[in-house]
């Protein structure tokens, strides 16, 4: 996707607060004297170097690695702007770094890679990862993102997470957990249609299947993905076709939505009409998450009969990823597991108050609870010997 021809409208202060960037490196120790300098740098630093040389694990004790995340992007899928390149995407990465710091106390550093192919991104991260405890992949377009995440997880032996996939899916599941409680429906009674087969749509489909949702049909620009479809198919889509769409439904989104009770949109604006919502089963749940304009407005979905309607403003990935990374780093996990993401979803869902389906992102206790749940899930994973 090419960059839009016009700059998105913004109030002047949005640019003003970014003068000089929104994050910076800060000191954690005193550096006010020659004695301080000798402890922080030479000659005292040699003792720490030798300790790490003798045992690389001591790097987690004597450096900031255990609190440092690399935010890696090649700029090929920046928000709703598309392939605008890594430099133009840097404000997004700095924003993510600010969120990491505010809600999890982690230092996150943008890593911009000027390459579109998966191999180059993988090789660059493989060569620079030693200074980071975990890797967050951000705004890397499909299908390259799948290869990048899988191969880095295999190579690095440390947590790697593509936020557009699993941050999104984790929050969607949290919202679904509470939405199902509201409408009195079980996961196995839920029949879902997902519009969008990019990184987010694929991860959401896998997450819903893993959660036990009764049936999931993924819809892309060519219609429903089904077993035996040959046009606009990829390896990932073929793998999903084997575990979704139980009835091998064919046709457009309008065809797929009939009689279903969950819609998740991660596509583009204005793809769902009120009549399409009316065609769904009783008390449908509508998550219209396209940014900056949803597939259908909350007001239209509700008027058409949706029992629950949420958009991308409510389902913010930042509800999940600070705690996911904090929890993984706290227990020195070597990867993210489905159980860790599921634990995060439940922790996010349980933090919602009153009639809210998702919690306030500024609830610091929620982020702490997510981190704790993620860490406990990793310990359970180890105890099971997997």
GROMACS .gro file of C-alpha atoms in nm, residues 129-328:
model
  200
  129UNK     CA    1   1.968  -0.892   1.947
  130UNK     CA    2   2.231  -0.953   2.217
  131UNK     CA    3   2.173  -0.613   2.374
  132UNK     CA    4   1.799  -0.675   2.421
  133UNK     CA    5   1.601  -0.907   2.643
  134UNK     CA    6   1.310  -0.935   2.401
  135UNK     CA    7   1.203  -0.834   2.050
  136UNK     CA    8   0.876  -0.666   1.956
  137UNK     CA    9   0.808  -0.680   1.583
  138UNK     CA   10   0.596  -0.389   1.470
  139UNK     CA   11   0.420  -0.285   1.150
  140UNK     CA   12   0.583  -0.546   0.925
  141UNK     CA   13   0.348  -0.644   0.644
  142UNK     CA   14   0.218  -0.995   0.580
  143UNK     CA   15   0.328  -1.245   0.465
  144UNK     CA   16   0.688  -1.147   0.554
  145UNK     CA   17   0.590  -1.093   0.918
  146UNK     CA   18   0.508  -1.462   0.966
  147UNK     CA   19   0.847  -1.579   0.845
  148UNK     CA   20   1.029  -1.310   1.044
  149UNK     CA   21   0.861  -1.400   1.371
  150UNK     CA   22   0.891  -1.778   1.329
  151UNK     CA   23   1.257  -1.771   1.230
  152UNK     CA   24   1.363  -1.521   1.497
  153UNK     CA   25   1.187  -1.721   1.766
  154UNK     CA   26   1.375  -2.028   1.645
  155UNK     CA   27   1.713  -1.855   1.634
  156UNK     CA   28   1.723  -1.621   1.930
  157UNK     CA   29   1.606  -1.816   2.232
  158UNK     CA   30   1.433  -1.509   2.374
  159UNK     CA   31   1.078  -1.369   2.358
  160UNK     CA   32   0.976  -1.246   2.012
  161UNK     CA   33   0.627  -1.114   1.950
  162UNK     CA   34   0.471  -0.948   1.648
  163UNK     CA   35   0.234  -0.703   1.813
  164UNK     CA   36   0.011  -0.658   1.509
  165UNK     CA   37  -0.060  -1.030   1.533
  166UNK     CA   38  -0.061  -1.132   1.897
  167UNK     CA   39  -0.111  -0.801   2.075
  168UNK     CA   40  -0.425  -0.751   1.868
  169UNK     CA   41  -0.543  -1.110   1.911
  170UNK     CA   42  -0.485  -1.100   2.287
  171UNK     CA   43  -0.702  -0.790   2.331
  172UNK     CA   44  -0.970  -0.920   2.093
  173UNK     CA   45  -0.995  -1.237   2.300
  174UNK     CA   46  -1.016  -1.033   2.621
  175UNK     CA   47  -1.305  -0.836   2.474
  176UNK     CA   48  -1.471  -1.155   2.354
  177UNK     CA   49  -1.446  -1.319   2.697
  178UNK     CA   50  -1.646  -1.036   2.853
  179UNK     CA   51  -1.880  -0.999   2.555
  180UNK     CA   52  -1.977  -1.367   2.574
  181UNK     CA   53  -2.053  -1.324   2.944
  182UNK     CA   54  -2.279  -1.031   2.863
  183UNK     CA   55  -2.482  -1.218   2.601
  184UNK     CA   56  -2.477  -1.548   2.791
  185UNK     CA   57  -2.307  -1.751   2.520
  186UNK     CA   58  -2.030  -2.009   2.534
  187UNK     CA   59  -1.727  -2.012   2.301
  188UNK     CA   60  -1.841  -2.335   2.137
  189UNK     CA   61  -2.176  -2.172   2.058
  190UNK     CA   62  -2.001  -1.887   1.878
  191UNK     CA   63  -1.974  -1.878   1.499
  192UNK     CA   64  -1.733  -1.610   1.383
  193UNK     CA   65  -1.655  -1.425   1.061
  194UNK     CA   66  -1.323  -1.241   1.042
  195UNK     CA   67  -1.271  -0.985   0.767
  196UNK     CA   68  -0.905  -0.935   0.681
  197UNK     CA   69  -0.636  -1.197   0.624
  198UNK     CA   70  -0.329  -0.992   0.711
  199UNK     CA   71  -0.122  -1.032   1.023
  200UNK     CA   72  -0.403  -0.941   1.264
  201UNK     CA   73  -0.674  -1.148   1.097
  202UNK     CA   74  -0.458  -1.460   1.081
  203UNK     CA   75  -0.358  -1.433   1.448
  204UNK     CA   76  -0.715  -1.363   1.562
  205UNK     CA   77  -0.838  -1.668   1.369
  206UNK     CA   78  -0.574  -1.889   1.530
  207UNK     CA   79  -0.653  -1.747   1.873
  208UNK     CA   80  -1.028  -1.800   1.842
  209UNK     CA   81  -0.979  -2.157   1.723
  210UNK     CA   82  -0.746  -2.221   2.016
  211UNK     CA   83  -1.001  -2.073   2.257
  212UNK     CA   84  -1.266  -2.316   2.139
  213UNK     CA   85  -1.487  -2.091   1.926
  214UNK     CA   86  -1.731  -2.321   1.747
  215UNK     CA   87  -1.652  -2.211   1.394
  216UNK     CA   88  -1.436  -1.942   1.236
  217UNK     CA   89  -1.447  -1.829   0.873
  218UNK     CA   90  -1.177  -1.595   0.749
  219UNK     CA   91  -1.275  -1.363   0.464
  220UNK     CA   92  -1.034  -1.175   0.239
  221UNK     CA   93  -1.079  -0.972  -0.081
  222UNK     CA   94  -1.151  -1.293  -0.272
  223UNK     CA   95  -1.422  -1.403  -0.026
  224UNK     CA   96  -1.434  -1.686   0.224
  225UNK     CA   97  -1.119  -1.893   0.269
  226UNK     CA   98  -1.214  -2.257   0.227
  227UNK     CA   99  -1.048  -2.592   0.166
  228UNK     CA  100  -0.973  -2.628  -0.201
  229UNK     CA  101  -0.966  -2.258  -0.285
  230UNK     CA  102  -0.684  -2.182  -0.529
  231UNK     CA  103  -0.695  -1.807  -0.596
  232UNK     CA  104  -0.526  -1.554  -0.365
  233UNK     CA  105  -0.402  -1.830  -0.136
  234UNK     CA  106  -0.078  -1.849   0.063
  235UNK     CA  107   0.080  -2.119   0.275
  236UNK     CA  108  -0.062  -1.958   0.589
  237UNK     CA  109  -0.412  -1.934   0.442
  238UNK     CA  110  -0.401  -2.298   0.333
  239UNK     CA  111  -0.299  -2.400   0.686
  240UNK     CA  112  -0.590  -2.203   0.831
  241UNK     CA  113  -0.834  -2.351   0.580
  242UNK     CA  114  -0.763  -2.691   0.735
  243UNK     CA  115  -0.873  -2.584   1.085
  244UNK     CA  116  -1.146  -2.328   1.009
  245UNK     CA  117  -1.468  -2.303   0.807
  246UNK     CA  118  -1.608  -2.639   0.913
  247UNK     CA  119  -1.885  -2.631   0.652
  248UNK     CA  120  -1.652  -2.509   0.377
  249UNK     CA  121  -1.868  -2.202   0.322
  250UNK     CA  122  -1.799  -2.004   0.005
  251UNK     CA  123  -1.896  -1.654  -0.102
  252UNK     CA  124  -1.866  -1.291   0.004
  253UNK     CA  125  -1.864  -1.141   0.352
  254UNK     CA  126  -2.237  -1.080   0.322
  255UNK     CA  127  -2.286  -1.451   0.250
  256UNK     CA  128  -2.064  -1.558   0.539
  257UNK     CA  129  -2.220  -1.325   0.797
  258UNK     CA  130  -2.570  -1.470   0.760
  259UNK     CA  131  -2.658  -1.659   1.075
  260UNK     CA  132  -2.326  -1.593   1.249
  261UNK     CA  133  -2.302  -1.425   1.588
  262UNK     CA  134  -1.954  -1.274   1.589
  263UNK     CA  135  -1.789  -1.037   1.344
  264UNK     CA  136  -1.428  -0.922   1.376
  265UNK     CA  137  -1.308  -0.668   1.123
  266UNK     CA  138  -0.940  -0.592   1.071
  267UNK     CA  139  -0.965  -0.460   0.718
  268UNK     CA  140  -1.067  -0.119   0.584
  269UNK     CA  141  -1.347   0.131   0.629
  270UNK     CA  142  -1.716   0.084   0.550
  271UNK     CA  143  -1.718  -0.285   0.457
  272UNK     CA  144  -2.021  -0.384   0.666
  273UNK     CA  145  -2.374  -0.255   0.615
  274UNK     CA  146  -2.657  -0.246   0.867
  275UNK     CA  147  -2.841  -0.507   0.662
  276UNK     CA  148  -2.544  -0.739   0.697
  277UNK     CA  149  -2.559  -0.704   1.076
  278UNK     CA  150  -2.934  -0.765   1.065
  279UNK     CA  151  -2.867  -1.091   0.881
  280UNK     CA  152  -2.658  -1.223   1.170
  281UNK     CA  153  -2.789  -1.452   1.443
  282UNK     CA  154  -2.955  -1.323   1.763
  283UNK     CA  155  -2.749  -1.092   1.983
  284UNK     CA  156  -2.449  -1.061   1.754
  285UNK     CA  157  -2.113  -0.928   1.870
  286UNK     CA  158  -1.945  -0.680   1.637
  287UNK     CA  159  -1.579  -0.583   1.669
  288UNK     CA  160  -1.514  -0.333   1.387
  289UNK     CA  161  -1.145  -0.258   1.435
  290UNK     CA  162  -1.029  -0.093   1.112
  291UNK     CA  163  -0.836   0.231   1.168
  292UNK     CA  164  -0.888   0.517   1.140
  293UNK     CA  165  -1.245   0.447   1.014
  294UNK     CA  166  -1.425   0.128   1.115
  295UNK     CA  167  -1.594  -0.127   0.891
  296UNK     CA  168  -1.921  -0.005   1.046
  297UNK     CA  169  -1.977   0.256   1.315
  298UNK     CA  170  -2.070   0.154   1.668
  299UNK     CA  171  -2.395   0.347   1.633
  300UNK     CA  172  -2.493   0.173   1.308
  301UNK     CA  173  -2.405  -0.172   1.441
  302UNK     CA  174  -2.606  -0.114   1.757
  303UNK     CA  175  -2.906   0.022   1.567
  304UNK     CA  176  -2.893  -0.285   1.341
  305UNK     CA  177  -2.920  -0.516   1.641
  306UNK     CA  178  -2.569  -0.579   1.771
  307UNK     CA  179  -2.576  -0.673   2.139
  308UNK     CA  180  -2.213  -0.567   2.169
  309UNK     CA  181  -2.022  -0.330   1.940
  310UNK     CA  182  -1.661  -0.217   1.984
  311UNK     CA  183  -1.414  -0.038   1.760
  312UNK     CA  184  -1.038  -0.003   1.743
  313UNK     CA  185  -1.031   0.284   1.989
  314UNK     CA  186  -1.157   0.056   2.266
  315UNK     CA  187  -0.950  -0.246   2.159
  316UNK     CA  188  -0.605  -0.097   2.199
  317UNK     CA  189  -0.306  -0.332   2.181
  318UNK     CA  190  -0.146  -0.134   2.460
  319UNK     CA  191  -0.381  -0.309   2.701
  320UNK     CA  192  -0.175  -0.624   2.647
  321UNK     CA  193   0.180  -0.584   2.522
  322UNK     CA  194   0.337  -0.393   2.816
  323UNK     CA  195   0.234  -0.670   3.056
  324UNK     CA  196   0.317  -0.947   2.809
  325UNK     CA  197   0.678  -0.828   2.779
  326UNK     CA  198   0.715  -0.734   3.147
  327UNK     CA  199   0.597  -1.078   3.253
  328UNK     CA  200   0.815  -1.262   3.003
   0.00000   0.00000   0.00000
